[in-house]
Amino acid sequence: MAPVAPFIGTPTSRVDGRAKVTGAAKYAAEFDAPDLVYGAVVTSTIANGRIARIDTSDALRVAGVLDVLTHENRPRMAKAASAYKDDVAPEKGTPLRPLYDDKVLFSGQPVALVLAEEWEAARFAASLVRVDYETEEFVTDLFAQRDNTFEADQPDKGRGSAGQAYAAASVRHAAEYFTPIEHHNPMELYGSTALWDGDGKLTVYDKTQGVQNVQRYLAGVFKLKADDVRVMDPYMGGGFGSGLRPQYQVVLAVLGALALKCSVRVVLTRRQMYAVGYRPATIARLELGASPHGMLDSVTQEAIAITSQHEDFARNDTAWSAQLYRSPHATYAHRLARLALPTPCDMRAPGATTGVYALEFAMDELAVALNIDPIELRLRCYSDRDQSEDLPYTSKKLRECYRQGAEAFGWDRRNPAPRAMRDGSELLGWGMATGVWEALQQEAAVRIVLTANGHAEVASAFSDIGTGTYTIMAQVAADLLGLPLDNVTVKLADSTLPQAPVEGGSWTAASVSHAIAKTAEGLRKELLRAAKTMPNSPLAKARLADTRFADGKLAHNNESDRAVPVADIMRHSDLDRVEQQGTNKPKESKSHARNTHSAVFAEVRVDEDLGVIRVTRVVSAVAAGRILNPKTAKSQIMGGVVGGIGMALHEETLVDHALGRMMNADIAEYHVPVNADVHDIDVIFVEEPDEMINPLGIKGVGEIGIVGVAAAIANAVYHATGKRVRDLPITLDKLLR
Ligand code: MOS
């Protein structure tokens, strides 16, 4: 790989920032068409059963209403459940098939779509659709179902005999930890605009993290030719995983467009979004056995998570304790409880956010039982090998995270006794936790068009879910093509662009950067070949590996005077543009573990009389390989920390188990942190050179920022108050109980 500079590694403002703040950036529900039709969704009010009768006559009488679609009169859709399986669908089960038949599997399931000339008419008419149901029994309470679970598919390899080791351990800690259902609550409502291009052709603007995933899905569900449906989403107002799978409104928008042969927009209400996907509630039981010196003898983690009646959604909650700490004995179990709720979905660091919360809370309790500093305990159990697979890491600078994080936080000034630190009427608490996530990479393609005037267009079907993908793509391309940042234009989130997976798993930065590198190399090869044909070419004998693009020139790596302006090469060969498309297939290697890590430190202030908790300081020290853009990367970590504050203190979706319905389904009643809840957040990126993971040493930072935060805060609350609140969120009533 050619040397990189000056954009990679430089804090860089978002290249799409101006478009976003001026409103020039258009979101899925902002694309327009003449005679656009508006769809309003009617959702089920029962949690389980079937639709006995739907009466749409009153709705149809509303002025401006064009049609009401139900399972009885909708256009044709694929029968086979397999046609509804998108790239991210759980392996087992049948995905939701919106308006497919009379079955109701959860409250909030779409049962009718009202199509009208105006949104207001559609919405009013939707209130007039009368649905009679035959109701069947159901369970929506995890605790009511906990003795009726089944095994999920991802058991982590255990080792030794944890039961015996635990029984024999001199210091033991066992407890149960609970995390509730959480919703993503992105600012942008779930919405889709299906533009009718005539002749059965559709252009669909959809709020999604994967335009090609949605494109394939729509083509399959509606048996459309691949060329007849194009999916785009140039900007997203937050995803957090909620847009990895196709959301049902995109099906309804296309149904409406096919039924009326016109353009249709369907936007869900905030309330309706609560029946689309969520982080599943979990119960985790942890058992830790240790020697008096703080060496772990045994780790047991048993997780129960919830899933729907129709799909087995599972993310691995136990993988993190399986790999993180040295312990000769370990055992894991992972089970699912089937409830009459929508299928859960990925939400920022799925599995880790919940699983590491339980692990790191339990480690803090063990540290107290051992009378050892919590960082010291983690250092004594530190492992340079993935304990689950017994593999070395490509890199792991977690020790440095602990060190730098502790120093920045001032950890050495901590009095370890609970309730020992005070500030006026407030109890002060300091807690810490470890974070861990995967460093993944996926196959992806990029097309670059370089024009003779020194401009490059870089295109890939990836999305930018708000993380900064436009910006890092421009930075990487500018460096590898030797161009100013402003000379690079990035195009993405269009299903007709070169192949890319969904934007998720924190894999986009590494995947797209190496696809750009591969493609830039293709361009270099093509231009070097052309340069060699020039008279007296200084590059006549240069090998590809000896060259790079720099300052608009194709240059020799070592001898800077051997360089030819790219414009001259193109002029000589009569080219006004060169175009290359390259695919990067990351090497499959089972020889090393690939992870990002963090050490999170939190300070809380707790009002002793009222139980009000404020998170006044967080330090997050992150080791995530090469940081492409310290500015947007820092924003990712800060966003993750804010999510962690929400998880610790605010967020919980409550289900009315009599009705089987999410009760607090709006952001007045579902609390997320607001400005007043967020104070100092200090982000440290620990140097972590990694030449093994991939040529540019990129690991990705989209998810690591949230992992461990809730545990650090919960541990700080214990330190402040002496009280362990093991079920999230830590609300003041639990603290005063
Ligand atoms: Mo992320 S939960 O893979 O969008």
XYZ file of C-alpha atoms and ligand atoms in Angstrom:
741
model
C 0.000 0.000 0.000
C 1.215 3.457 -0.861
C 2.046 5.762 2.035
C -0.928 7.760 3.157
C -1.280 11.423 4.031
C -2.424 14.079 4.614
C -6.169 13.402 4.922
C -6.258 9.981 6.577
C -5.889 10.528 10.294
C -6.675 14.246 10.103
C -9.756 15.560 11.940
C -12.049 16.481 9.068
C -15.503 18.037 9.097
C -18.229 16.148 7.326
C -18.170 16.731 3.596
C -21.985 16.453 3.693
C -22.266 18.757 6.709
C -23.268 21.827 4.729
C -25.977 19.931 2.836
C -27.348 18.629 6.100
C -27.457 21.880 8.029
C -28.854 23.900 5.132
C -31.615 21.396 4.444
C -30.288 20.620 0.989
C -29.863 16.983 2.013
C -33.053 15.137 1.163
C -34.335 12.237 3.211
C -36.477 9.326 2.019
C -39.804 10.957 2.812
C -38.830 14.275 1.221
C -38.664 13.139 -2.383
C -41.631 14.309 -4.328
C -43.627 13.511 -7.420
C -46.545 15.138 -9.192
C -49.789 13.698 -7.824
C -47.996 11.965 -5.001
C -50.336 9.716 -3.013
C -50.045 9.453 0.766
C -50.417 6.209 2.643
C -51.495 5.934 6.265
C -51.086 2.654 8.086
C -53.686 0.949 10.246
C -52.146 -1.359 12.815
C -53.481 -4.238 14.868
C -54.785 -3.617 18.358
C -54.462 -7.235 19.460
C -51.255 -9.148 20.089
C -52.267 -12.550 18.779
C -55.072 -14.005 16.692
C -56.630 -13.274 13.336
C -58.565 -10.623 11.531
C -62.175 -11.748 11.359
C -63.473 -8.816 9.353
C -62.220 -5.489 8.070
C -64.744 -2.802 7.233
C -63.243 -0.065 5.092
C -66.485 1.496 3.864
C -66.373 4.564 6.122
C -62.741 5.166 5.272
C -63.450 4.935 1.574
C -66.121 7.634 1.850
C -63.631 10.245 3.065
C -62.985 12.870 0.387
C -59.644 12.314 -1.291
C -59.335 8.658 -0.307
C -58.369 6.568 -3.326
C -58.216 3.078 -1.909
C -57.776 1.045 1.234
C -55.551 -1.985 0.879
C -55.886 -5.010 3.151
C -54.891 -8.657 2.906
C -58.156 -9.207 1.022
C -57.589 -6.838 -1.899
C -53.870 -6.122 -2.090
C -51.806 -6.680 -5.248
C -49.971 -9.971 -5.558
C -47.071 -10.719 -3.300
C -44.786 -13.720 -3.118
C -46.167 -16.703 -1.212
C -42.965 -18.347 -0.089
C -41.642 -17.200 3.246
C -38.157 -17.401 1.780
C -38.948 -14.519 -0.591
C -39.206 -12.256 2.447
C -35.793 -13.161 3.826
C -33.513 -10.179 3.495
C -29.728 -10.274 3.946
C -30.030 -9.663 7.670
C -33.074 -11.838 8.426
C -32.755 -14.438 11.176
C -32.043 -17.875 9.766
C -35.007 -19.471 11.443
C -38.598 -18.426 11.054
C -40.867 -16.585 8.677
C -40.354 -12.841 8.292
C -43.316 -10.554 8.703
C -45.324 -10.431 5.490
C -47.187 -7.105 5.646
C -50.875 -7.359 4.637
C -50.225 -10.915 3.486
C -52.981 -12.749 5.342
C -55.350 -12.538 8.298
C -52.858 -13.627 10.953
C -51.902 -11.200 13.696
C -48.632 -11.941 15.458
C -48.144 -8.800 17.530
C -49.830 -5.580 18.472
C -48.922 -2.825 16.047
C -48.753 -5.132 13.027
C -49.920 -3.377 9.839
C -53.389 -4.561 8.800
C -54.466 -1.917 6.274
C -53.065 0.917 4.201
C -55.240 3.926 3.405
C -54.211 5.746 0.219
C -55.330 9.320 -0.273
C -54.493 12.516 -2.111
C -53.536 14.205 1.139
C -51.791 12.896 4.235
C -54.453 14.368 6.511
C -57.252 12.607 4.654
C -55.331 9.331 4.716
C -54.704 9.615 8.427
C -58.289 10.540 9.240
C -59.645 7.736 7.076
C -57.263 5.278 8.752
C -59.028 6.049 12.036
C -62.308 4.923 10.434
C -61.139 1.474 9.359
C -62.912 -1.006 11.607
C -61.251 -4.320 12.315
C -62.837 -7.240 14.154
C -60.438 -9.780 15.554
C -60.543 -13.281 16.881
C -58.158 -13.085 19.785
C -55.973 -15.915 20.998
C -53.976 -16.227 24.188
C -50.567 -14.719 24.288
C -47.574 -13.981 26.487
C -45.561 -10.783 26.237
C -43.802 -10.988 29.607
C -40.275 -12.376 29.583
C -40.526 -13.322 33.231
C -43.741 -15.261 32.621
C -41.972 -17.184 29.886
C -38.584 -17.734 31.489
C -39.237 -21.391 32.295
C -40.362 -22.000 28.752
C -37.326 -21.008 26.706
C -35.397 -22.760 23.970
C -31.752 -22.822 23.049
C -30.432 -20.155 20.699
C -27.986 -21.161 18.026
C -24.770 -19.523 19.174
C -23.360 -21.385 22.118
C -19.854 -20.268 22.980
C -17.299 -22.936 23.521
C -16.929 -23.488 27.217
C -13.852 -24.935 28.834
C -13.069 -27.097 31.840
C -15.822 -27.728 34.365
C -17.115 -24.411 35.555
C -19.671 -25.796 37.986
C -17.068 -27.621 40.051
C -14.548 -24.804 39.829
C -17.162 -22.316 40.980
C -18.186 -24.492 43.927
C -14.544 -24.805 44.954
C -13.579 -21.155 44.429
C -12.588 -19.205 47.507
C -14.377 -16.030 46.421
C -17.677 -16.282 44.577
C -20.102 -13.859 43.063
C -23.415 -14.765 41.486
C -26.217 -12.457 40.419
C -28.843 -11.835 37.801
C -28.898 -8.753 35.590
C -31.777 -7.436 33.524
C -31.875 -5.156 30.518
C -35.258 -4.022 29.170
C -36.529 -3.648 25.629
C -34.990 -0.542 24.073
C -35.947 1.265 20.889
C -33.585 3.008 18.503
C -35.616 6.217 18.204
C -33.719 7.737 15.294
C -34.764 11.316 14.573
C -35.923 10.485 11.055
C -39.231 8.660 10.962
C -39.324 5.354 9.114
C -40.473 6.356 5.670
C -40.455 5.413 2.014
C -41.373 7.192 -1.186
C -42.034 4.843 -4.095
C -41.852 6.801 -7.337
C -43.860 5.275 -10.155
C -41.669 5.531 -13.238
C -44.331 4.006 -15.503
C -44.393 0.562 -17.031
C -44.105 -1.170 -13.661
C -40.774 0.480 -12.939
C -40.109 1.963 -9.522
C -37.558 4.203 -7.897
C -37.841 3.836 -4.146
C -36.389 6.261 -1.636
C -36.318 4.305 1.570
C -34.924 4.935 5.024
C -32.518 2.038 5.079
C -28.984 1.069 6.005
C -28.785 -1.166 2.945
C -30.195 -0.081 -0.412
C -29.175 -3.267 -2.201
C -30.666 -5.392 0.570
C -33.989 -3.576 0.157
C -33.730 -3.713 -3.635
C -33.300 -7.508 -3.658
C -36.027 -7.874 -1.054
C -38.572 -5.801 -3.026
C -37.705 -7.592 -6.260
C -38.304 -10.909 -4.475
C -41.486 -9.962 -2.644
C -43.132 -8.396 -5.704
C -41.486 -10.603 -8.326
C -40.090 -7.567 -10.114
C -37.220 -7.674 -12.557
C -34.039 -6.529 -10.878
C -33.776 -3.599 -13.303
C -37.310 -2.459 -12.571
C -36.723 -1.420 -8.983
C -34.032 0.927 -7.835
C -33.571 1.846 -4.183
C -31.845 4.969 -2.920
C -31.296 6.727 0.375
C -28.646 9.414 0.117
C -29.071 10.601 3.719
C -30.281 9.004 6.892
C -31.448 10.658 10.064
C -30.030 7.967 12.309
C -30.169 4.215 12.053
C -28.486 2.469 15.003
C -29.462 -0.841 13.386
C -33.155 -0.054 12.887
C -32.682 0.148 9.129
C -30.633 -3.000 8.580
C -33.710 -5.024 7.608
C -36.381 -3.665 5.268
C -39.007 -1.918 7.366
C -42.604 -2.742 6.541
C -43.503 0.708 5.259
C -41.380 0.136 2.173
C -43.513 -2.885 1.329
C -46.658 -0.828 1.832
C -45.386 2.063 -0.307
C -44.639 -0.320 -3.157
C -47.962 -2.139 -2.675
C -49.716 1.199 -2.960
C -47.727 2.213 -6.035
C -48.468 -1.087 -7.762
C -52.156 -0.901 -6.835
C -52.704 2.661 -8.039
C -49.917 2.850 -10.628
C -48.708 6.076 -9.164
C -46.140 7.388 -6.707
C -46.836 6.688 -3.039
C -45.248 7.822 0.193
C -45.695 5.972 3.448
C -44.283 7.403 6.654
C -44.836 5.715 9.990
C -45.853 7.654 13.025
C -43.426 7.671 15.941
C -45.803 5.326 17.772
C -45.921 2.888 14.851
C -42.112 2.751 14.795
C -42.198 0.949 18.137
C -43.605 -2.137 16.403
C -40.802 -2.401 13.850
C -37.721 -3.511 15.763
C -35.999 -3.095 19.088
C -33.185 -4.290 21.294
C -34.468 -7.444 22.960
C -34.843 -7.561 26.733
C -32.349 -9.887 28.392
C -31.828 -11.659 31.670
C -28.240 -12.622 32.339
C -27.066 -14.812 35.167
C -23.372 -14.455 35.971
C -21.335 -16.675 38.231
C -17.724 -15.753 38.848
C -15.362 -17.773 40.991
C -11.922 -16.434 41.876
C -8.848 -16.992 43.968
C -8.194 -14.520 46.801
C -5.598 -12.882 44.532
C -8.178 -12.070 41.899
C -7.438 -14.795 39.396
C -10.658 -16.062 37.836
C -11.286 -19.779 38.307
C -14.622 -19.935 36.549
C -16.994 -17.852 34.494
C -20.581 -18.840 33.872
C -22.905 -16.680 31.829
C -26.423 -17.704 31.046
C -28.430 -15.344 28.902
C -32.102 -15.335 28.072
C -33.312 -12.941 25.387
C -36.708 -12.448 23.821
C -37.833 -13.108 20.292
C -41.099 -13.025 18.369
C -43.636 -15.745 17.592
C -42.509 -15.943 13.994
C -38.716 -15.520 13.934
C -35.772 -16.595 16.084
C -33.713 -13.444 16.470
C -30.588 -13.938 18.546
C -27.378 -12.027 19.050
C -24.592 -13.436 21.079
C -24.672 -12.042 24.596
C -22.097 -14.425 26.035
C -19.321 -14.204 23.412
C -17.665 -11.321 25.225
C -17.135 -12.956 28.589
C -16.103 -16.095 26.716
C -13.209 -14.302 25.035
C -12.241 -11.448 27.329
C -10.802 -12.747 30.615
C -8.415 -15.508 31.496
C -10.245 -18.282 33.313
C -9.531 -22.010 33.128
C -13.187 -22.915 33.517
C -16.104 -21.371 31.708
C -19.568 -22.320 30.598
C -22.209 -20.504 28.596
C -25.864 -20.852 27.811
C -28.009 -18.743 25.560
C -31.754 -19.188 25.395
C -34.699 -17.435 23.788
C -38.189 -16.732 25.088
C -40.915 -16.537 22.486
C -43.296 -13.623 23.009
C -46.180 -12.094 21.068
C -44.117 -9.061 20.132
C -42.495 -7.868 16.890
C -39.171 -9.507 16.058
C -36.284 -7.741 17.792
C -33.488 -6.438 15.623
C -29.931 -5.223 15.867
C -29.330 -2.126 17.896
C -25.872 -0.609 18.285
C -23.405 -3.355 19.311
C -26.141 -6.006 19.547
C -25.307 -8.695 22.103
C -22.299 -6.826 23.471
C -24.220 -3.855 24.821
C -26.336 -6.162 26.964
C -23.905 -9.046 27.553
C -20.947 -6.862 28.528
C -23.204 -4.821 30.799
C -23.879 -7.937 32.859
C -20.266 -9.135 32.747
C -18.737 -5.814 33.731
C -21.279 -5.208 36.478
C -20.478 -8.672 37.871
C -16.718 -8.016 37.623
C -17.197 -4.888 39.728
C -19.092 -6.874 42.333
C -16.309 -9.458 42.331
C -13.691 -6.739 42.757
C -15.538 -5.486 45.834
C -15.815 -9.036 47.207
C -12.070 -9.465 46.669
C -11.249 -6.006 47.992
C -9.223 -5.344 44.825
C -9.344 -2.233 42.667
C -11.633 -2.925 39.688
C -8.921 -2.048 37.135
C -6.436 -4.234 38.973
C -8.861 -7.167 38.858
C -9.180 -6.774 35.100
C -5.418 -6.592 34.713
C -4.957 -9.782 36.730
C -7.390 -11.588 34.418
C -6.078 -9.843 31.304
C -5.560 -12.067 28.319
C -3.502 -11.468 25.221
C -5.345 -14.330 23.598
C -9.000 -14.689 22.755
C -9.943 -17.106 25.534
C -12.816 -18.646 23.621
C -10.972 -19.567 20.439
C -7.507 -19.583 22.034
C -6.172 -17.231 19.375
C -3.872 -14.231 19.512
C -5.332 -10.852 18.533
C -4.213 -8.943 15.469
C -3.775 -6.180 18.066
C -5.153 -5.492 21.519
C -4.192 -2.310 23.327
C -6.737 -2.674 26.101
C -4.032 -2.333 28.769
C -3.239 1.095 27.327
C -6.950 1.951 27.391
C -7.076 1.204 31.116
C -3.902 3.201 31.716
C -4.702 6.272 29.645
C -8.362 6.278 30.625
C -7.554 6.024 34.343
C -5.016 8.799 34.073
C -7.328 11.165 32.228
C -10.118 10.390 34.679
C -7.967 10.764 37.801
C -8.817 7.259 39.004
C -5.942 7.191 41.508
C -7.776 9.810 43.582
C -10.681 7.433 44.119
C -11.552 6.389 47.647
C -12.754 2.820 47.053
C -15.279 2.730 49.915
C -18.891 3.261 48.811
C -20.451 6.537 49.966
C -16.995 7.847 50.821
C -16.892 10.655 48.275
C -19.230 13.583 48.535
C -19.828 17.024 47.126
C -22.300 18.956 49.265
C -25.617 17.102 49.300
C -24.508 14.878 46.477
C -22.820 11.519 46.727
C -20.017 11.137 44.250
C -19.400 7.808 42.521
C -16.655 6.650 40.198
C -17.029 3.460 38.235
C -15.368 1.789 35.299
C -15.933 -1.029 32.841
C -14.355 -2.698 29.830
C -15.846 -2.477 26.343
C -15.271 -4.886 23.478
C -16.598 -5.256 19.955
C -15.678 -6.965 16.722
C -13.481 -5.573 13.974
C -15.201 -6.900 10.891
C -14.673 -6.432 7.204
C -16.921 -7.368 4.281
C -16.559 -7.782 0.570
C -17.382 -4.520 -1.168
C -16.899 -2.824 -4.515
C -16.092 0.730 -5.489
C -16.054 2.573 -8.798
C -13.791 5.539 -9.324
C -13.932 7.885 -12.279
C -10.922 10.145 -12.578
C -11.209 13.025 -15.019
C -8.413 14.925 -16.748
C -9.238 18.075 -14.789
C -8.177 16.313 -11.608
C -11.539 15.368 -10.201
C -12.533 11.969 -8.861
C -15.965 10.496 -8.318
C -16.008 7.597 -5.886
C -19.129 5.447 -5.823
C -20.344 2.489 -3.787
C -23.755 1.237 -2.675
C -22.878 1.600 1.014
C -24.986 3.926 3.149
C -23.923 6.755 5.389
C -26.211 6.316 8.368
C -24.861 9.508 9.863
C -21.533 8.022 10.891
C -19.391 9.949 8.396
C -18.985 7.467 5.557
C -19.127 10.182 2.862
C -16.280 11.929 4.621
C -13.940 9.012 5.231
C -14.482 7.801 1.660
C -13.438 11.231 0.399
C -10.405 11.275 2.706
C -9.172 7.832 1.698
C -9.745 8.491 -1.995
C -8.065 11.916 -1.848
C -4.977 10.415 -0.244
C -4.721 7.402 -2.479
C -5.362 9.453 -5.624
C -3.138 12.371 -4.610
C -5.962 14.897 -4.879
C -7.250 17.732 -2.710
C -10.260 16.687 -0.610
C -12.514 19.110 -2.466
C -11.736 17.382 -5.763
C -13.383 14.165 -4.615
C -17.117 13.591 -4.914
C -18.675 10.628 -3.156
C -21.805 8.872 -4.347
C -23.423 6.198 -2.261
C -26.673 4.567 -1.124
C -28.004 3.826 -4.625
C -28.715 0.184 -5.431
C -27.342 0.620 -8.959
C -23.880 1.462 -7.606
C -21.154 -1.149 -7.069
C -21.966 -3.921 -4.614
C -21.908 -3.235 -0.889
C -23.456 -4.939 2.134
C -25.682 -3.152 4.636
C -23.937 -0.471 6.648
C -23.652 -2.207 9.993
C -21.419 -4.142 12.330
C -18.897 -1.263 12.312
C -17.465 -2.821 9.151
C -18.066 -0.025 6.662
C -14.910 2.043 7.179
C -12.561 -0.918 6.756
C -14.552 -2.490 3.927
C -15.036 0.592 1.790
C -11.536 1.976 2.393
C -9.893 -1.160 1.093
C -12.235 -1.276 -1.872
C -11.136 2.286 -2.633
C -7.486 1.273 -2.222
C -7.958 -1.668 -4.574
C -9.662 0.508 -7.163
C -7.122 3.303 -6.848
C -4.454 0.725 -7.507
C -6.294 -0.298 -10.675
C -6.259 3.325 -11.792
C -2.583 3.613 -10.996
C -1.849 0.512 -13.067
C -3.787 1.882 -16.025
C -2.128 5.291 -15.843
C 1.342 3.844 -15.310
C 0.904 1.775 -18.452
C -0.068 4.957 -20.299
C 2.789 6.957 -18.723
C 5.325 4.448 -19.992
C 4.314 5.247 -23.573
C 5.255 8.899 -23.151
C 8.547 10.028 -24.698
C 11.401 10.043 -22.168
C 8.990 8.970 -19.478
C 10.599 9.214 -16.042
C 8.412 6.261 -15.094
C 9.506 4.103 -18.048
C 11.102 1.509 -15.794
C 8.973 1.984 -12.686
C 7.113 -0.967 -11.231
C 3.562 -0.499 -10.011
C 4.611 -1.083 -6.407
C 7.144 1.745 -6.701
C 4.545 4.347 -7.591
C 1.871 6.391 -5.934
C -0.393 9.291 -6.684
C 0.741 12.535 -5.079
C -0.163 16.160 -5.765
C -1.990 15.340 -8.966
C 0.948 13.351 -10.260
C 1.869 9.742 -10.714
C 5.135 9.652 -8.817
C 7.948 7.322 -7.949
C 7.849 6.433 -4.259
C 11.471 7.135 -3.506
C 12.653 9.591 -6.129
C 10.331 12.552 -6.017
C 11.634 14.100 -9.234
C 10.415 11.069 -11.152
C 6.799 12.166 -11.490
C 4.353 12.865 -14.298
C 1.198 14.965 -13.902
C -1.857 12.745 -14.315
C -3.329 15.368 -16.640
C -0.307 15.015 -18.947
C -0.610 11.235 -19.000
C -4.265 11.456 -19.909
C -3.650 14.120 -22.554
C -0.894 12.047 -24.110
C -3.191 9.022 -24.366
C -6.143 11.099 -25.500
C -8.180 10.255 -22.424
C -10.538 12.662 -20.743
C -11.468 10.146 -18.063
C -10.339 6.859 -16.675
C -12.663 4.561 -14.825
C -12.024 1.507 -12.712
C -14.182 -0.688 -10.550
C -12.572 -2.821 -7.903
C -13.819 -5.326 -5.394
C -12.047 -6.000 -2.158
C -12.508 -9.433 -0.675
C -11.064 -9.446 2.815
C -8.899 -12.479 3.498
C -10.569 -15.078 5.624
C -8.158 -15.849 8.371
C -8.933 -17.988 11.381
C -5.511 -17.486 12.881
C -6.243 -14.314 14.839
C -9.035 -12.681 16.759
C -10.099 -9.238 15.568
C -11.598 -6.869 18.104
C -11.822 -3.324 19.289
C -11.625 -2.553 22.999
C -12.286 0.290 25.355
C -12.031 1.298 28.978
C -14.922 3.440 30.142
C -14.825 5.580 33.277
C -17.909 7.326 34.652
C -18.573 9.820 37.395
C -22.054 10.148 38.831
C -23.487 12.558 41.345
C -26.467 11.247 43.252
C -28.748 13.463 45.283
C -28.923 11.612 48.564
C -32.485 12.643 49.411
C -34.088 12.475 45.987
C -32.064 9.754 44.291
C -31.549 11.888 41.199
C -28.516 10.693 39.272
C -26.378 12.843 37.011
C -23.555 11.448 34.897
C -21.163 14.359 35.191
C -18.086 12.882 33.508
C -17.279 10.042 31.172
C -13.854 9.134 29.844
C -13.809 6.566 27.069
C -10.389 5.302 25.996
C -10.743 3.335 22.793
C -8.343 1.071 20.920
C -9.713 0.627 17.433
C -6.751 0.501 15.095
C -6.079 3.387 12.760
C -8.547 6.234 13.194
C -9.361 7.570 9.734
C -11.020 10.736 10.939
C -10.527 11.626 14.614
C -13.344 14.190 14.423
C -16.142 11.959 13.123
C -14.746 8.984 15.070
C -14.908 10.998 18.276
C -18.508 11.860 17.443
C -19.241 8.154 17.064
C -17.826 7.395 20.495
C -19.610 10.365 22.072
C -22.878 9.213 20.506
C -22.256 5.738 21.858
C -21.611 7.137 25.330
C -24.863 9.106 25.180
C -26.622 5.881 24.184
C -24.975 4.230 27.184
C -26.196 6.995 29.509
C -29.690 6.392 28.142
C -29.353 2.670 28.683
C -28.135 3.124 32.238
C -30.596 5.723 33.449
C -33.479 6.353 31.064
C -34.391 3.953 28.328
C -36.977 1.213 28.678
C -39.939 0.192 26.608
C -42.768 -0.958 28.807
C -45.256 -3.557 27.656
C -48.810 -3.768 28.941
C -49.006 -7.526 29.339
C -52.803 -7.540 29.485
C -53.045 -5.888 26.078
C -49.705 -7.113 24.771
C -48.841 -3.606 23.642
C -45.849 -1.306 23.972
C -47.167 1.391 26.292
C -44.656 4.215 26.226
C -44.419 4.344 22.467
C -43.334 7.934 21.946
C -40.323 9.997 22.912
C -42.214 11.874 25.571
C -42.737 8.640 27.515
C -39.723 6.701 26.292
C -36.910 8.679 27.813
C -33.691 9.283 25.936
C -30.907 11.481 27.272
C -31.357 15.147 26.444
C -28.744 17.883 26.574
C -29.253 18.376 30.302
C -28.400 14.705 30.898
C -25.114 14.853 29.030
C -22.071 16.513 30.571
C -18.343 16.035 29.935
C -17.429 13.240 27.569
C -13.732 12.791 26.961
C -12.730 10.461 24.124
C -9.203 9.085 23.889
C -8.015 7.068 20.931
C -5.191 4.833 22.036
C -2.517 4.205 19.395
C -3.061 0.748 18.009
C -0.984 0.048 14.918
C -2.241 -3.128 13.256
C -0.637 -4.269 10.051
C -2.227 -7.665 10.253
C -5.913 -6.884 10.326
C -5.868 -5.154 6.942
C -3.390 -3.021 4.986
C -4.665 0.301 6.343
C -5.049 -0.999 9.917
C -8.722 0.040 10.187
C -11.071 -1.521 12.750
C -14.211 0.643 12.819
C -15.748 2.696 15.642
C -19.518 2.728 15.070
C -20.395 0.454 17.942
C -17.560 0.172 20.468
C -18.541 3.536 22.012
C -21.682 2.216 23.699
C -20.279 -1.053 25.033
C -19.452 -0.952 28.741
C -20.932 2.499 29.357
C -24.029 1.343 31.236
C -21.912 -0.920 33.461
C -19.439 1.877 34.218
C -22.360 4.096 35.260
C -24.058 1.348 37.284
C -20.760 0.674 39.047
C -20.384 4.391 39.735
C -23.900 4.470 41.201
C -22.924 1.635 43.536
C -19.763 3.465 44.519
C -21.768 6.595 45.252
C -24.626 4.969 47.134
C -23.604 1.471 48.209
C -26.639 0.188 46.338
C -26.600 -2.339 43.501
C -29.397 -1.799 41.003
C -29.057 -4.751 38.634
C -32.109 -4.110 36.500
C -31.863 -1.276 34.029
C -32.619 1.546 33.837
C -31.434 2.781 37.242
C -34.333 5.054 38.078
C -34.572 6.970 41.310
C -37.406 4.829 42.675
C -35.135 1.768 42.524
C -32.388 3.691 44.234
C -34.616 4.860 47.095
C -36.411 1.527 47.475
Mo -25.464 -1.684 13.526
S -26.641 -2.386 15.073
O -24.909 -3.132 12.801
O -26.423 -0.715 12.535
